[in-house]
Amino acid sequence: MLSIMLEEFPFASLWNTGIFLFIAFAAVIYLFLLPQEKKHSWWKSVCFFLGLMVLFIATGSPINIIGRIQFSVHIIQVVLLCVIVPPLLLLGMKRTILDRALRNKWVTKIVSFLVKPYVSISVFFLTLYIYHHPPIFDKARVDLYGNYFYLLALFATALLLWIPIIRESDWTRTLIYHVVCIGMIVPLAGILLFSKEILYQAYTDLTTFTQALEVCLPAGAELSPQLVLQLLPFEPVAEQQLGGRILFASVLVVFTVSSIIKRQVIKKV
């Protein structure tokens, strides 16, 4: 399947040059335009650039189209975007960016409210569940900009979700926060894992499936019916179940590792 896709889809559809240029621009600003900080260690820069690299993989690489063919790959995309990238970027971010952004008192008030633990958790998981509500998900998949809007919203709210973890200095509150985050993913993972019915028409309805792929093609380009049929050998229910397992396992592992690392950091303070 992958060999067929790589041969039939144009380079511009598989690799998003717009996202690549945006990420490259962010890297240039980080390296050359932001002031150097004495307390900014090399490992923080490594974290930031790893975050940028994974961000491009999640949004600008062929995984974006493969995720429209296999639901389990879409879940991998969500995990990368929401669970892997945010902590890497936040750990590597230079204080100068935050200091300048928070000079405005209204920005400070809004950010302070949004990063309250109960607010950040509520906003992120509400966004996640709304996006994966079947009618909304199916509609977003056939609208290129609509889908990117939801992914951007997920990413932005995921940043808010991770800020309390990184800045919290109390171990008990940190542990509770991690446990709540793991618990909040259980309903969605459970629905995907135990559902015996097809949830998303974007992976089963031929018309919707075709439209979801064609929005990634250059204007006016269409997929041949033969190619579409070749791209549909996957069992939708099995893909949903695999997606549920990947989602739960990824969140469980990452947040468990995060809590262990955070405990060691708090002990050293």
JSON list of C-alpha atoms in Angstrom, two decimals, residues 137-222:
[
{"chain": "A", "resi": 137, "resn": "PHE", "atom": "CA", "xyz": [-14.47, 14.02, 12.37]},
{"chain": "A", "resi": 138, "resn": "ASP", "atom": "CA", "xyz": [-15.95, 12.89, 9.05]},
{"chain": "A", "resi": 139, "resn": "LYS", "atom": "CA", "xyz": [-16.76, 16.48, 8.07]},
{"chain": "A", "resi": 140, "resn": "ALA", "atom": "CA", "xyz": [-13.29, 17.71, 9.04]},
{"chain": "A", "resi": 141, "resn": "ARG", "atom": "CA", "xyz": [-11.58, 15.04, 6.95]},
{"chain": "A", "resi": 142, "resn": "VAL", "atom": "CA", "xyz": [-13.12, 16.30, 3.70]},
{"chain": "A", "resi": 143, "resn": "ASP", "atom": "CA", "xyz": [-12.14, 19.91, 4.48]},
{"chain": "A", "resi": 144, "resn": "LEU", "atom": "CA", "xyz": [-8.37, 20.44, 4.33]},
{"chain": "A", "resi": 145, "resn": "TYR", "atom": "CA", "xyz": [-8.39, 23.71, 6.27]},
{"chain": "A", "resi": 146, "resn": "GLY", "atom": "CA", "xyz": [-11.03, 22.46, 8.68]},
{"chain": "A", "resi": 147, "resn": "ASN", "atom": "CA", "xyz": [-8.88, 19.46, 9.53]},
{"chain": "A", "resi": 148, "resn": "TYR", "atom": "CA", "xyz": [-5.80, 21.64, 10.04]},
{"chain": "A", "resi": 149, "resn": "PHE", "atom": "CA", "xyz": [-7.89, 23.93, 12.26]},
{"chain": "A", "resi": 150, "resn": "TYR", "atom": "CA", "xyz": [-8.79, 21.02, 14.55]},
{"chain": "A", "resi": 151, "resn": "LEU", "atom": "CA", "xyz": [-5.18, 19.79, 14.60]},
{"chain": "A", "resi": 152, "resn": "LEU", "atom": "CA", "xyz": [-4.00, 23.31, 15.45]},
{"chain": "A", "resi": 153, "resn": "ALA", "atom": "CA", "xyz": [-6.60, 23.52, 18.23]},
{"chain": "A", "resi": 154, "resn": "LEU", "atom": "CA", "xyz": [-5.44, 20.15, 19.58]},
{"chain": "A", "resi": 155, "resn": "PHE", "atom": "CA", "xyz": [-1.82, 21.27, 19.52]},
{"chain": "A", "resi": 156, "resn": "ALA", "atom": "CA", "xyz": [-2.53, 24.62, 21.19]},
{"chain": "A", "resi": 157, "resn": "THR", "atom": "CA", "xyz": [-4.61, 23.06, 23.96]},
{"chain": "A", "resi": 158, "resn": "ALA", "atom": "CA", "xyz": [-1.99, 20.32, 24.40]},
{"chain": "A", "resi": 159, "resn": "LEU", "atom": "CA", "xyz": [0.59, 23.04, 25.11]},
{"chain": "A", "resi": 160, "resn": "LEU", "atom": "CA", "xyz": [-1.74, 24.38, 27.80]},
{"chain": "A", "resi": 161, "resn": "LEU", "atom": "CA", "xyz": [-2.12, 20.84, 29.17]},
{"chain": "A", "resi": 162, "resn": "TRP", "atom": "CA", "xyz": [1.63, 20.40, 29.61]},
{"chain": "A", "resi": 163, "resn": "ILE", "atom": "CA", "xyz": [2.45, 23.81, 31.11]},
{"chain": "A", "resi": 164, "resn": "PRO", "atom": "CA", "xyz": [1.15, 22.92, 34.62]},
{"chain": "A", "resi": 165, "resn": "ILE", "atom": "CA", "xyz": [3.22, 19.71, 34.57]},
{"chain": "A", "resi": 166, "resn": "ILE", "atom": "CA", "xyz": [6.44, 21.52, 33.74]},
{"chain": "A", "resi": 167, "resn": "ARG", "atom": "CA", "xyz": [6.03, 24.40, 36.17]},
{"chain": "A", "resi": 168, "resn": "GLU", "atom": "CA", "xyz": [4.48, 22.52, 39.14]},
{"chain": "A", "resi": 169, "resn": "SER", "atom": "CA", "xyz": [6.81, 22.05, 42.11]},
{"chain": "A", "resi": 170, "resn": "ASP", "atom": "CA", "xyz": [4.55, 20.02, 44.40]},
{"chain": "A", "resi": 171, "resn": "TRP", "atom": "CA", "xyz": [4.79, 16.24, 43.90]},
{"chain": "A", "resi": 172, "resn": "THR", "atom": "CA", "xyz": [1.30, 15.39, 45.16]},
{"chain": "A", "resi": 173, "resn": "ARG", "atom": "CA", "xyz": [-0.39, 17.85, 42.79]},
{"chain": "A", "resi": 174, "resn": "THR", "atom": "CA", "xyz": [1.84, 16.66, 39.97]},
{"chain": "A", "resi": 175, "resn": "LEU", "atom": "CA", "xyz": [0.91, 13.02, 40.57]},
{"chain": "A", "resi": 176, "resn": "ILE", "atom": "CA", "xyz": [-2.81, 13.84, 40.71]},
{"chain": "A", "resi": 177, "resn": "TYR", "atom": "CA", "xyz": [-2.53, 15.80, 37.46]},
{"chain": "A", "resi": 178, "resn": "HIS", "atom": "CA", "xyz": [-0.84, 12.87, 35.68]},
{"chain": "A", "resi": 179, "resn": "VAL", "atom": "CA", "xyz": [-3.40, 10.36, 36.96]},
{"chain": "A", "resi": 180, "resn": "VAL", "atom": "CA", "xyz": [-6.30, 12.58, 35.87]},
{"chain": "A", "resi": 181, "resn": "CYS", "atom": "CA", "xyz": [-4.81, 12.96, 32.38]},
{"chain": "A", "resi": 182, "resn": "ILE", "atom": "CA", "xyz": [-4.46, 9.20, 32.03]},
{"chain": "A", "resi": 183, "resn": "GLY", "atom": "CA", "xyz": [-7.99, 8.69, 33.33]},
{"chain": "A", "resi": 184, "resn": "MET", "atom": "CA", "xyz": [-9.45, 11.23, 30.91]},
{"chain": "A", "resi": 185, "resn": "ILE", "atom": "CA", "xyz": [-8.14, 9.32, 27.90]},
{"chain": "A", "resi": 186, "resn": "VAL", "atom": "CA", "xyz": [-9.76, 6.05, 29.00]},
{"chain": "A", "resi": 187, "resn": "PRO", "atom": "CA", "xyz": [-13.31, 6.76, 27.65]},
{"chain": "A", "resi": 188, "resn": "LEU", "atom": "CA", "xyz": [-12.11, 7.60, 24.13]},
{"chain": "A", "resi": 189, "resn": "ALA", "atom": "CA", "xyz": [-9.63, 4.72, 24.05]},
{"chain": "A", "resi": 190, "resn": "GLY", "atom": "CA", "xyz": [-12.33, 2.40, 25.41]},
{"chain": "A", "resi": 191, "resn": "ILE", "atom": "CA", "xyz": [-14.86, 3.45, 22.76]},
{"chain": "A", "resi": 192, "resn": "LEU", "atom": "CA", "xyz": [-12.31, 2.81, 20.00]},
{"chain": "A", "resi": 193, "resn": "LEU", "atom": "CA", "xyz": [-11.13, -0.46, 21.51]},
{"chain": "A", "resi": 194, "resn": "PHE", "atom": "CA", "xyz": [-14.47, -2.08, 22.35]},
{"chain": "A", "resi": 195, "resn": "SER", "atom": "CA", "xyz": [-16.78, -0.71, 19.66]},
{"chain": "A", "resi": 196, "resn": "LYS", "atom": "CA", "xyz": [-18.03, -3.46, 17.35]},
{"chain": "A", "resi": 197, "resn": "GLU", "atom": "CA", "xyz": [-19.36, -0.97, 14.82]},
{"chain": "A", "resi": 198, "resn": "ILE", "atom": "CA", "xyz": [-17.64, 1.30, 12.32]},
{"chain": "A", "resi": 199, "resn": "LEU", "atom": "CA", "xyz": [-17.47, 4.78, 13.86]},
{"chain": "A", "resi": 200, "resn": "TYR", "atom": "CA", "xyz": [-16.03, 6.86, 11.05]},
{"chain": "A", "resi": 201, "resn": "GLN", "atom": "CA", "xyz": [-17.40, 6.96, 7.51]},
{"chain": "A", "resi": 202, "resn": "ALA", "atom": "CA", "xyz": [-14.21, 8.67, 6.35]},
{"chain": "A", "resi": 203, "resn": "TYR", "atom": "CA", "xyz": [-12.57, 5.23, 6.34]},
{"chain": "A", "resi": 204, "resn": "THR", "atom": "CA", "xyz": [-15.42, 3.16, 4.91]},
{"chain": "A", "resi": 205, "resn": "ASP", "atom": "CA", "xyz": [-17.67, 5.27, 2.66]},
{"chain": "A", "resi": 206, "resn": "LEU", "atom": "CA", "xyz": [-16.04, 5.33, -0.77]},
{"chain": "A", "resi": 207, "resn": "THR", "atom": "CA", "xyz": [-17.14, 8.89, -1.58]},
{"chain": "A", "resi": 208, "resn": "THR", "atom": "CA", "xyz": [-16.05, 10.35, 1.76]},
{"chain": "A", "resi": 209, "resn": "PHE", "atom": "CA", "xyz": [-12.80, 8.40, 1.68]},
{"chain": "A", "resi": 210, "resn": "THR", "atom": "CA", "xyz": [-12.01, 9.69, -1.82]},
{"chain": "A", "resi": 211, "resn": "GLN", "atom": "CA", "xyz": [-12.84, 13.28, -0.89]},
{"chain": "A", "resi": 212, "resn": "ALA", "atom": "CA", "xyz": [-10.67, 13.06, 2.22]},
{"chain": "A", "resi": 213, "resn": "LEU", "atom": "CA", "xyz": [-7.68, 12.12, 0.07]},
{"chain": "A", "resi": 214, "resn": "GLU", "atom": "CA", "xyz": [-8.39, 14.47, -2.83]},
{"chain": "A", "resi": 215, "resn": "VAL", "atom": "CA", "xyz": [-8.33, 17.57, -0.60]},
{"chain": "A", "resi": 216, "resn": "CYS", "atom": "CA", "xyz": [-4.60, 16.85, -0.17]},
{"chain": "A", "resi": 217, "resn": "LEU", "atom": "CA", "xyz": [-3.99, 16.85, -3.94]},
{"chain": "A", "resi": 218, "resn": "PRO", "atom": "CA", "xyz": [-3.24, 19.88, -6.12]},
{"chain": "A", "resi": 219, "resn": "ALA", "atom": "CA", "xyz": [-6.32, 21.83, -7.27]},
{"chain": "A", "resi": 220, "resn": "GLY", "atom": "CA", "xyz": [-8.25, 19.94, -9.95]},
{"chain": "A", "resi": 221, "resn": "ALA", "atom": "CA", "xyz": [-6.43, 16.64, -9.43]},
{"chain": "A", "resi": 222, "resn": "GLU", "atom": "CA", "xyz": [-8.49, 13.49, -8.87]}
]
